[in-house]
Amino acid sequence: MLTKINKDKFKHVLKLNDEKTIIKIKDITIGDENPVIIAGPCAIESQQSILDIAYAVKNNNGHILRGGAFKPRTSPYDFQGLKEEGLKMLKIAGEKYNLLTITEVISISDIDLICQYVDILQIGTRNMHNFDLLREVGKRDKPVLLKRGMSATIEEWLFAAEYIMNSGNKNVILCERGIRTFETATRNTLDISAIPAIKQVSHLPIIVDPSHGSGVREYVPSLTLASIAGGADGVMLEIHKNPDEAISDSMQTINFDTFSKVCDNINLISNALKNNSFNRG
Amino acid sequence: MLTKINKDKFKHVLKLNDEKTIIKIKDITIGDENPVIIAGPCAIESQQSILDIAYAVKNNNGHILRGGAFKPRTSPYDFQGLKEEGLKMLKIAGEKYNLLTITEVISISDIDLICQYVDILQIGTRNMHNFDLLREVGKRDKPVLLKRGMSATIEEWLFAAEYIMNSGNKNVILCERGIRTFETATRNTLDISAIPAIKQVSHLPIIVDPSHGSGVREYVPSLTLASIAGGADGVMLEIHKNPDEAISDSMQTINFDTFSKVCDNINLISNALKNNSFNRG
Amino acid sequence: MLTKINKDKFKHVLKLNDEKTIIKIKDITIGDENPVIIAGPCAIESQQSILDIAYAVKNNNGHILRGGAFKPRTSPYDFQGLKEEGLKMLKIAGEKYNLLTITEVISISDIDLICQYVDILQIGTRNMHNFDLLREVGKRDKPVLLKRGMSATIEEWLFAAEYIMNSGNKNVILCERGIRTFETATRNTLDISAIPAIKQVSHLPIIVDPSHGSGVREYVPSLTLASIAGGADGVMLEIHKNPDEAISDSMQTINFDTFSKVCDNINLISNALKNNSFNRG
Amino acid sequence: MLTKINKDKFKHVLKLNDEKTIIKIKDITIGDENPVIIAGPCAIESQQSILDIAYAVKNNNGHILRGGAFKPRTSPYDFQGLKEEGLKMLKIAGEKYNLLTITEVISISDIDLICQYVDILQIGTRNMHNFDLLREVGKRDKPVLLKRGMSATIEEWLFAAEYIMNSGNKNVILCERGIRTFETATRNTLDISAIPAIKQVSHLPIIVDPSHGSGVREYVPSLTLASIAGGADGVMLEIHKNPDEAISDSMQTINFDTFSKVCDNINLISNALKNNSFNRG
């Protein structure tokens, strides 16, 4: 059980009483009773494409537009992202539809550039143990969404957050995105128990990424609702106008129609549990 | 993705269209739109104890009373269950409170005896690959709850169901109970994605066991609600009047007060999604 | 580390000093300084086929002929073995070439029959937690080769041996055969560290099955030599005259030529380390 | 099986015929028939300590002195290494005993400094997916030892090597160091099958780290010999004059006496298989 973790090794991420970190960016709050909806493409592909997606996010009362501009790819020969050009497209789409924006940082040398374009910095699963990068984003004033390493224990994940916070940045959002197991029906096994485990020991908000968490678009709606009912502070979803044509992560990307139904159901669950649940604040 | 499974190797468990297996036992149905609540102690301990628990189950509108009489234990020197004496206690408690009953079968030689006392036969995680036992329960007219092996793929689990159904018994209930991973914060990692994966390819009902699925009582409420919202046809919970005094599985057993709140929240979610969800029937 | 196991929960499998269990069957010893070579087909296919294989085993100074007659198969529709007919073929081949024989037991009701035909009973990976079957083979006077469950911890494996020994049978041979992990280049991940881990705490002999341990015939020679150098008391190999035509486990079966070279190299390593290694007796 | 990897996605790491990469640094070769022995402390602690260790390495015919100066630690509050001061101590010890030296690189900004002091750059398990760092060491003329990510598939590991080689540096040494599994008797599960798997598809040399591969010093000798017999091109061992007093990784560090016996046995196996094995060149 997580309560066995060595509390003396932490200074920032553990909670002492029942306090919660609520992160406020413009008019959006993360970590209070309303779940936050983050959605967008795996990779930013074109200005029109990201505008279409931003419209879908706004139209379903989503809050934050995601989109990758610097892509960490297993093979050096795969598409590595549109880089600054992509960041510009993301910023334009976010401003047009009054959405916050988030993108992944994979290199220290890109941080300053990225900070000019987005509201939230994302640390991806492959960099959760890149302590150098953690320290650097810890020195900035942008909130950081920290994905769990694909084979990191929950305790190691909390230590990664500790690296960021110890550098000065207290606005960390944890993001469960599935772990590596023997099961091959899914790309990763979403560790839904990370939600109550994190809530038990930390004051930080935790959101869930059911797209990477399963790798199968047909499973995303079920996992999204499970995450909200299980107490997550929000979800991050890969959406696209034509998922089959998405450059990256096509198999786990849902279309606008499915996204719309998912959002409706998130609200139904969130409202049903608002005054009664012992899971959420 | 599970749709890649070799369909020619199955005759019974896969669905062809959108049909669903709904299992009816007395006035209880499993697999329709109302989630079923199964609860009870890990091991039956005494007549009074199981009566207290049965009262709590009934009082919270639970449907089925669980209790182990033959316990598969890792060590040969651990408590192995009250055997027939326990079955009698379970039957008395079930009858008094008008609850169905379920218990685990670990030996072919016990099946006839157990069939005299309970309504549903349970195959535990350690016996999912005990093909001999699967064939034997497949010859009986009692529904079978088939737990997933702790390191079985979803495809292997479906094959185990195929063994039972191919012997004649079509009333199989699948039960996800967590898989083995590297994470040590939990006893097992609950594979919540098993719910949509099973629903995608099979007509059989699937329930979830958040008690074994986490091994941590504090996580059980969150995982239960996640399971229901994710589309499970029910849950199986370990409950006890004084969890700290339970002979077995004490760490993952919740008390009556927590159980009551969990049941309330199950209803809230179930009602909220009744007419709107695209996950459930 | 394995030294943390609860020693009070064991009565038989742990060693107190440096004693070793050496199992003697006819003129063969298992557990002393000479590694034992067990080889044969996954499934017995015909009298001629098993005779050809027995000749190859004998010709390379192998000791024990393996062959499956009752096959535990994931699908109920796959070939389930030649049963008693296969046992007869195995016995004839073993007697002709003066080899001991071993076959897998998957059902209590088959034990008496099998004991009439073979020298060693094998408990397969899917039945390591079938405590009923463990207790029954524990009542017989034939040595038992106990395979590790595919996701069993080393401690759980030792408890399974304890079940057998506590029923009276002290001649247990442990067999490491690979565990389930996320790696897909191999069917299982051979846990080579099980050798020193078992040697550290138990007096029982341990052999290794590199065929199931990898699932890839090209890797079997390397893993066999690694096992012997690592201190294993022997190996169990799947061999066939024409591996590509083997009914079962074709991908992990080596041909006679490879088997011959492997045996030569086993001897080279065994001789090189005979007087110098601190791993073996 | 690894032969299913997408060969079109690689340009450098796969072998076309039977060619092998043999890396030559001063008078040491890595990848030919003589296994290379790399040894040293987890962290460099003092000048005297690293000199004592260097003497032990040289005295047992070891080839390369390892020692950490920049330590990637799970907690930000753990000892992070002596940095440049440590590099100086390492260089002095290496020069005094005519040993090559290797140390881990965890940050792009340290590469130039480190290149002034050591012969080989090490990429640790936590940075195998740090593509930025891989590209940078790929631009230098020092050989790179690339550890497998603790949950990386063999294919992903080969892609990481591809990143380095595609930047220009062809001298890559792969290092298996154990993967994450459910087993708790060991810190990691050494994937011994990585040796034949890599040899099957790549021309690059592969060595094994049994210290991290098990996390248990008592298992290191067995795993070292298994690695050599299994075809590894060398081993990397954590050694210390007084392992119980080592600042870091104490539990998996062997003393000089054990190291000496291990080296003797490496030679026995290496010589025995020199002309006969079908595993090694």
Tab-separated table of N, CA, C and O in Angstrom, chain B residues 8-12 71-78 80 106-110 126-127 129-132 135 150-153 155-156 159-160 162-163 166 180, chain C residues 8-12 71-78 80 106-110 126-127 129-132 135 150-153 155-156 159-160 162-163 166 180:
chain	number	residue	atom	x	y	z
B	8	ASP	N	-12.233	-18.374	-35.459
B	8	ASP	CA	-12.532	-19.767	-35.803
B	8	ASP	C	-12.299	-20.721	-34.643
B	8	ASP	O	-12.759	-21.854	-34.666
B	9	LYS	N	-11.562	-20.244	-33.647
B	9	LYS	CA	-11.253	-21.119	-32.508
B	9	LYS	C	-12.325	-21.051	-31.426
B	9	LYS	O	-12.187	-21.660	-30.372
B	10	PHE	N	-13.375	-20.264	-31.664
B	10	PHE	CA	-14.450	-20.126	-30.678
B	10	PHE	C	-15.777	-20.562	-31.293
B	10	PHE	O	-16.033	-20.309	-32.475
B	11	LYS	N	-16.635	-21.170	-30.491
B	11	LYS	CA	-17.974	-21.530	-30.957
B	11	LYS	C	-19.077	-20.844	-30.158
B	11	LYS	O	-20.204	-20.764	-30.598
B	12	HIS	N	-18.755	-20.432	-28.902
B	12	HIS	CA	-19.826	-20.024	-27.993
B	12	HIS	C	-19.700	-18.616	-27.417
B	12	HIS	O	-20.694	-17.942	-27.238
B	71	LYS	N	-11.149	-22.783	0.668
B	71	LYS	CA	-10.238	-21.691	0.327
B	71	LYS	C	-8.953	-22.213	-0.301
B	71	LYS	O	-8.253	-23.029	0.304
B	72	PRO	N	-8.602	-21.724	-1.491
B	72	PRO	CA	-7.304	-22.086	-2.074
B	72	PRO	C	-6.242	-21.180	-1.474
B	72	PRO	O	-6.251	-19.978	-1.703
B	73	ARG	N	-5.346	-21.716	-0.687
B	73	ARG	CA	-4.356	-20.884	-0.005
B	73	ARG	C	-2.951	-21.177	-0.499
B	73	ARG	O	-2.588	-22.337	-0.707
B	74	THR	N	-2.170	-20.143	-0.646
B	74	THR	CA	-0.799	-20.296	-1.137
B	74	THR	C	-0.002	-21.252	-0.258
B	74	THR	O	0.769	-22.073	-0.752
B	75	SER	N	-0.181	-21.156	1.031
B	75	SER	CA	0.529	-22.049	1.950
B	75	SER	C	-0.390	-23.174	2.404
B	75	SER	O	-1.559	-22.947	2.727
B	76	PRO	N	0.120	-24.411	2.477
B	76	PRO	CA	-0.715	-25.525	2.940
B	76	PRO	C	-1.062	-25.422	4.414
B	76	PRO	O	-1.925	-26.149	4.896
B	77	TYR	N	-0.411	-24.498	5.119
B	77	TYR	CA	-0.639	-24.398	6.555
B	77	TYR	C	-1.585	-23.264	6.920
B	77	TYR	O	-1.842	-23.016	8.092
B	78	ASP	N	-2.108	-22.538	5.929
B	78	ASP	CA	-3.072	-21.480	6.215
B	78	ASP	C	-4.485	-22.069	6.306
B	78	ASP	O	-4.759	-23.161	5.799
B	80	GLN	N	-7.988	-23.259	5.665
B	80	GLN	CA	-8.484	-23.747	4.371
B	80	GLN	C	-10.017	-23.672	4.250
B	80	GLN	O	-10.600	-24.201	3.301
B	106	ILE	N	-13.062	-25.516	-5.694
B	106	ILE	CA	-11.640	-25.707	-6.011
B	106	ILE	C	-11.306	-27.154	-6.343
B	106	ILE	O	-10.174	-27.469	-6.687
B	107	SER	N	-12.309	-28.035	-6.251
B	107	SER	CA	-12.029	-29.456	-6.470
B	107	SER	C	-13.238	-30.112	-7.117
B	107	SER	O	-14.382	-29.865	-6.720
B	108	ILE	N	-12.983	-30.953	-8.102
B	108	ILE	CA	-14.080	-31.668	-8.764
B	108	ILE	C	-14.889	-32.472	-7.757
B	108	ILE	O	-16.118	-32.521	-7.819
B	109	SER	N	-14.195	-33.046	-6.785
B	109	SER	CA	-14.886	-33.924	-5.838
B	109	SER	C	-15.854	-33.164	-4.927
B	109	SER	O	-16.682	-33.776	-4.260
B	110	ASP	N	-15.757	-31.844	-4.878
B	110	ASP	CA	-16.664	-31.053	-4.025
B	110	ASP	C	-17.895	-30.533	-4.768
B	110	ASP	O	-18.795	-29.968	-4.138
B	126	ARG	N	-6.875	-18.904	-9.555
B	126	ARG	CA	-5.839	-19.944	-9.639
B	126	ARG	C	-6.297	-21.154	-10.449
B	126	ARG	O	-5.485	-22.002	-10.814
B	127	ASN	N	-7.584	-21.253	-10.687
B	127	ASN	CA	-8.101	-22.408	-11.432
B	127	ASN	C	-8.614	-22.052	-12.825
B	127	ASN	O	-9.233	-22.886	-13.474
B	129	HIS	N	-7.124	-21.929	-15.465
B	129	HIS	CA	-6.510	-22.839	-16.437
B	129	HIS	C	-6.640	-24.307	-16.023
B	129	HIS	O	-5.970	-25.159	-16.592
B	130	ASN	N	-7.469	-24.577	-15.029
B	130	ASN	CA	-7.706	-25.967	-14.601
B	130	ASN	C	-8.829	-26.518	-15.479
B	130	ASN	O	-10.007	-26.522	-15.111
B	131	PHE	N	-8.450	-26.955	-16.666
B	131	PHE	CA	-9.442	-27.292	-17.695
B	131	PHE	C	-10.365	-28.422	-17.258
B	131	PHE	O	-11.528	-28.467	-17.629
B	132	ASP	N	-9.830	-29.334	-16.462
B	132	ASP	CA	-10.619	-30.431	-15.924
B	132	ASP	C	-11.798	-29.912	-15.092
B	132	ASP	O	-12.931	-30.369	-15.239
B	135	ARG	N	-14.405	-28.132	-17.299
B	135	ARG	CA	-15.312	-29.058	-17.992
B	135	ARG	C	-16.390	-29.593	-17.045
B	135	ARG	O	-17.538	-29.749	-17.424
B	150	MET	N	-4.790	-14.562	-12.859
B	150	MET	CA	-4.089	-13.334	-12.456
B	150	MET	C	-3.034	-12.902	-13.470
B	150	MET	O	-2.580	-11.768	-13.436
B	151	SER	N	-2.699	-13.788	-14.386
B	151	SER	CA	-1.841	-13.341	-15.489
B	151	SER	C	-2.352	-13.866	-16.818
B	151	SER	O	-1.588	-14.051	-17.758
B	152	ALA	N	-3.664	-14.063	-16.890
B	152	ALA	CA	-4.259	-14.534	-18.146
B	152	ALA	C	-4.564	-13.350	-19.048
B	152	ALA	O	-5.053	-12.315	-18.587
B	153	THR	N	-4.305	-13.516	-20.338
B	153	THR	CA	-4.762	-12.511	-21.283
B	153	THR	C	-6.282	-12.614	-21.394
B	153	THR	O	-6.881	-13.624	-21.003
B	155	GLU	N	-7.905	-12.981	-24.043
B	155	GLU	CA	-8.211	-14.072	-24.972
B	155	GLU	C	-8.191	-15.434	-24.267
B	155	GLU	O	-9.066	-16.273	-24.480
B	156	GLU	N	-7.219	-15.657	-23.413
B	156	GLU	CA	-7.163	-16.937	-22.681
B	156	GLU	C	-8.363	-17.102	-21.754
B	156	GLU	O	-8.861	-18.211	-21.544
B	159	PHE	N	-11.192	-18.240	-23.692
B	159	PHE	CA	-11.060	-19.675	-23.972
B	159	PHE	C	-11.510	-20.518	-22.769
B	159	PHE	O	-12.093	-21.587	-22.927
B	160	ALA	N	-11.205	-20.028	-21.569
B	160	ALA	CA	-11.639	-20.760	-20.375
B	160	ALA	C	-13.170	-20.806	-20.327
B	160	ALA	O	-13.763	-21.838	-19.987
B	162	GLU	N	-15.024	-20.709	-22.890
B	162	GLU	CA	-15.391	-21.626	-23.982
B	162	GLU	C	-15.388	-23.082	-23.496
B	162	GLU	O	-16.255	-23.878	-23.885
B	163	TYR	N	-14.422	-23.429	-22.640
B	163	TYR	CA	-14.386	-24.787	-22.071
B	163	TYR	C	-15.675	-25.102	-21.321
B	163	TYR	O	-16.258	-26.165	-21.457
B	166	ASN	N	-18.692	-25.160	-23.797
B	166	ASN	CA	-18.653	-26.308	-24.697
B	166	ASN	C	-19.058	-27.600	-23.998
B	166	ASN	O	-19.382	-28.591	-24.654
B	180	ARG	N	-1.388	-9.268	-12.550
B	180	ARG	CA	-0.066	-9.063	-11.964
B	180	ARG	C	0.747	-8.077	-12.789
B	180	ARG	O	0.906	-8.259	-13.997
C	8	ASP	N	8.723	-19.391	8.810
C	8	ASP	CA	7.823	-20.163	9.672
C	8	ASP	C	6.696	-20.813	8.892
C	8	ASP	O	6.024	-21.712	9.406
C	9	LYS	N	6.477	-20.354	7.668
C	9	LYS	CA	5.375	-20.911	6.878
C	9	LYS	C	5.817	-22.129	6.068
C	9	LYS	O	5.034	-22.658	5.284
C	10	PHE	N	7.066	-22.523	6.209
C	10	PHE	CA	7.571	-23.688	5.472
C	10	PHE	C	8.068	-24.748	6.454
C	10	PHE	O	8.634	-24.424	7.492
C	11	LYS	N	7.882	-26.000	6.085
C	11	LYS	CA	8.417	-27.087	6.905
C	11	LYS	C	9.417	-27.949	6.145
C	11	LYS	O	10.199	-28.665	6.744
C	12	HIS	N	9.342	-27.946	4.805
C	12	HIS	CA	10.089	-28.955	4.043
C	12	HIS	C	11.049	-28.401	2.995
C	12	HIS	O	12.106	-28.969	2.782
C	71	LYS	N	-2.515	-33.248	-22.919
C	71	LYS	CA	-2.067	-31.879	-23.166
C	71	LYS	C	-3.070	-30.855	-22.652
C	71	LYS	O	-4.247	-30.890	-23.046
C	72	PRO	N	-2.631	-29.941	-21.810
C	72	PRO	CA	-3.534	-28.854	-21.394
C	72	PRO	C	-3.497	-27.768	-22.465
C	72	PRO	O	-2.484	-27.125	-22.650
C	73	ARG	N	-4.567	-27.575	-23.179
C	73	ARG	CA	-4.555	-26.619	-24.284
C	73	ARG	C	-5.466	-25.438	-24.001
C	73	ARG	O	-6.578	-25.600	-23.486
C	74	THR	N	-5.015	-24.267	-24.385
C	74	THR	CA	-5.791	-23.049	-24.150
C	74	THR	C	-7.173	-23.157	-24.779
C	74	THR	O	-8.174	-22.732	-24.196
C	75	SER	N	-7.244	-23.728	-25.978
C	75	SER	CA	-8.540	-23.883	-26.642
C	75	SER	C	-9.054	-25.312	-26.486
C	75	SER	O	-8.303	-26.276	-26.625
C	76	PRO	N	-10.341	-25.475	-26.196
C	76	PRO	CA	-10.885	-26.834	-26.063
C	76	PRO	C	-10.887	-27.591	-27.390
C	76	PRO	O	-11.124	-28.797	-27.400
C	77	TYR	N	-10.645	-26.882	-28.473
C	77	TYR	CA	-10.732	-27.523	-29.790
C	77	TYR	C	-9.360	-27.906	-30.346
C	77	TYR	O	-9.254	-28.415	-31.458
C	78	ASP	N	-8.291	-27.638	-29.594
C	78	ASP	CA	-6.954	-28.044	-30.044
C	78	ASP	C	-6.684	-29.497	-29.644
C	78	ASP	O	-7.318	-30.039	-28.740
C	80	GLN	N	-5.631	-32.664	-27.942
C	80	GLN	CA	-5.490	-32.846	-26.492
C	80	GLN	C	-4.568	-34.019	-26.121
C	80	GLN	O	-4.479	-34.395	-24.950
C	106	ILE	N	-2.458	-33.839	-15.750
C	106	ILE	CA	-3.331	-32.661	-15.670
C	106	ILE	C	-4.619	-32.944	-14.921
C	106	ILE	O	-5.419	-32.054	-14.698
C	107	SER	N	-4.805	-34.207	-14.509
C	107	SER	CA	-6.065	-34.554	-13.857
C	107	SER	C	-5.818	-35.626	-12.797
C	107	SER	O	-5.066	-36.580	-13.034
C	108	ILE	N	-6.438	-35.456	-11.658
C	108	ILE	CA	-6.286	-36.446	-10.586
C	108	ILE	C	-6.699	-37.828	-11.072
C	108	ILE	O	-6.058	-38.833	-10.745
C	109	SER	N	-7.729	-37.890	-11.885
C	109	SER	CA	-8.242	-39.195	-12.309
C	109	SER	C	-7.281	-39.942	-13.235
C	109	SER	O	-7.453	-41.134	-13.464
C	110	ASP	N	-6.272	-39.263	-13.755
C	110	ASP	CA	-5.293	-39.938	-14.631
C	110	ASP	C	-4.049	-40.426	-13.893
C	110	ASP	O	-3.221	-41.123	-14.488
C	126	ARG	N	0.319	-24.389	-15.749
C	126	ARG	CA	-1.082	-23.997	-15.517
C	126	ARG	C	-1.669	-24.640	-14.258
C	126	ARG	O	-2.743	-24.272	-13.807
C	127	ASN	N	-1.000	-25.658	-13.748
C	127	ASN	CA	-1.505	-26.351	-12.560
C	127	ASN	C	-0.667	-26.118	-11.314
C	127	ASN	O	-0.891	-26.779	-10.304
C	129	HIS	N	-0.877	-23.910	-9.241
C	129	HIS	CA	-1.761	-23.495	-8.152
C	129	HIS	C	-2.965	-24.424	-7.991
C	129	HIS	O	-3.921	-24.081	-7.309
C	130	ASN	N	-2.908	-25.586	-8.624
C	130	ASN	CA	-3.989	-26.572	-8.483
C	130	ASN	C	-3.649	-27.443	-7.269
C	130	ASN	O	-3.087	-28.534	-7.389
C	131	PHE	N	-4.001	-26.907	-6.104
C	131	PHE	CA	-3.526	-27.506	-4.851
C	131	PHE	C	-4.026	-28.939	-4.677
C	131	PHE	O	-3.350	-29.781	-4.099
C	132	ASP	N	-5.210	-29.206	-5.191
C	132	ASP	CA	-5.781	-30.545	-5.143
C	132	ASP	C	-4.875	-31.553	-5.859
C	132	ASP	O	-4.604	-32.631	-5.338
C	135	ARG	N	-1.563	-32.066	-3.946
C	135	ARG	CA	-1.696	-32.986	-2.806
C	135	ARG	C	-1.731	-34.444	-3.279
C	135	ARG	O	-1.136	-35.314	-2.644
C	150	MET	N	3.316	-19.523	-14.663
C	150	MET	CA	3.850	-18.517	-15.592
C	150	MET	C	3.836	-17.104	-15.019
C	150	MET	O	4.501	-16.221	-15.551
C	151	SER	N	3.110	-16.926	-13.935
C	151	SER	CA	3.217	-15.635	-13.255
C	151	SER	C	3.348	-15.831	-11.759
C	151	SER	O	2.952	-14.965	-10.987
C	152	ALA	N	3.901	-16.952	-11.368
C	152	ALA	CA	4.095	-17.206	-9.936
C	152	ALA	C	5.406	-16.589	-9.471
C	152	ALA	O	6.420	-16.675	-10.163
C	153	THR	N	5.376	-16.005	-8.286
C	153	THR	CA	6.630	-15.576	-7.678
C	153	THR	C	7.404	-16.826	-7.244
C	153	THR	O	6.833	-17.911	-7.119
C	155	GLU	N	8.523	-17.396	-4.371
C	155	GLU	CA	7.988	-17.818	-3.078
C	155	GLU	C	6.733	-18.682	-3.252
C	155	GLU	O	6.572	-19.704	-2.592
C	156	GLU	N	5.845	-18.277	-4.144
C	156	GLU	CA	4.635	-19.078	-4.373
C	156	GLU	C	4.970	-20.457	-4.937
C	156	GLU	O	4.302	-21.452	-4.643
C	159	PHE	N	5.969	-22.625	-2.202
C	159	PHE	CA	4.793	-23.081	-1.460
C	159	PHE	C	4.120	-24.254	-2.186
C	159	PHE	O	3.600	-25.170	-1.555
C	160	ALA	N	4.113	-24.216	-3.509
C	160	ALA	CA	3.529	-25.334	-4.262
C	160	ALA	C	4.329	-26.607	-3.994
C	160	ALA	O	3.751	-27.696	-3.824
C	162	GLU	N	5.920	-27.172	-1.310
C	162	GLU	CA	5.587	-27.503	0.078
C	162	GLU	C	4.307	-28.348	0.135
C	162	GLU	O	4.196	-29.275	0.940
C	163	TYR	N	3.321	-28.015	-0.721
C	163	TYR	CA	2.081	-28.818	-0.766
C	163	TYR	C	2.394	-30.275	-1.093
C	163	TYR	O	1.859	-31.196	-0.479
C	166	ASN	N	4.486	-31.889	1.798
C	166	ASN	CA	3.706	-32.063	3.020
C	166	ASN	C	2.736	-33.238	2.912
C	166	ASN	O	2.245	-33.736	3.918
C	180	ARG	N	5.710	-14.403	-17.461
C	180	ARG	CA	5.045	-13.431	-18.336
C	180	ARG	C	5.570	-12.034	-18.080
C	180	ARG	O	5.550	-11.553	-16.948
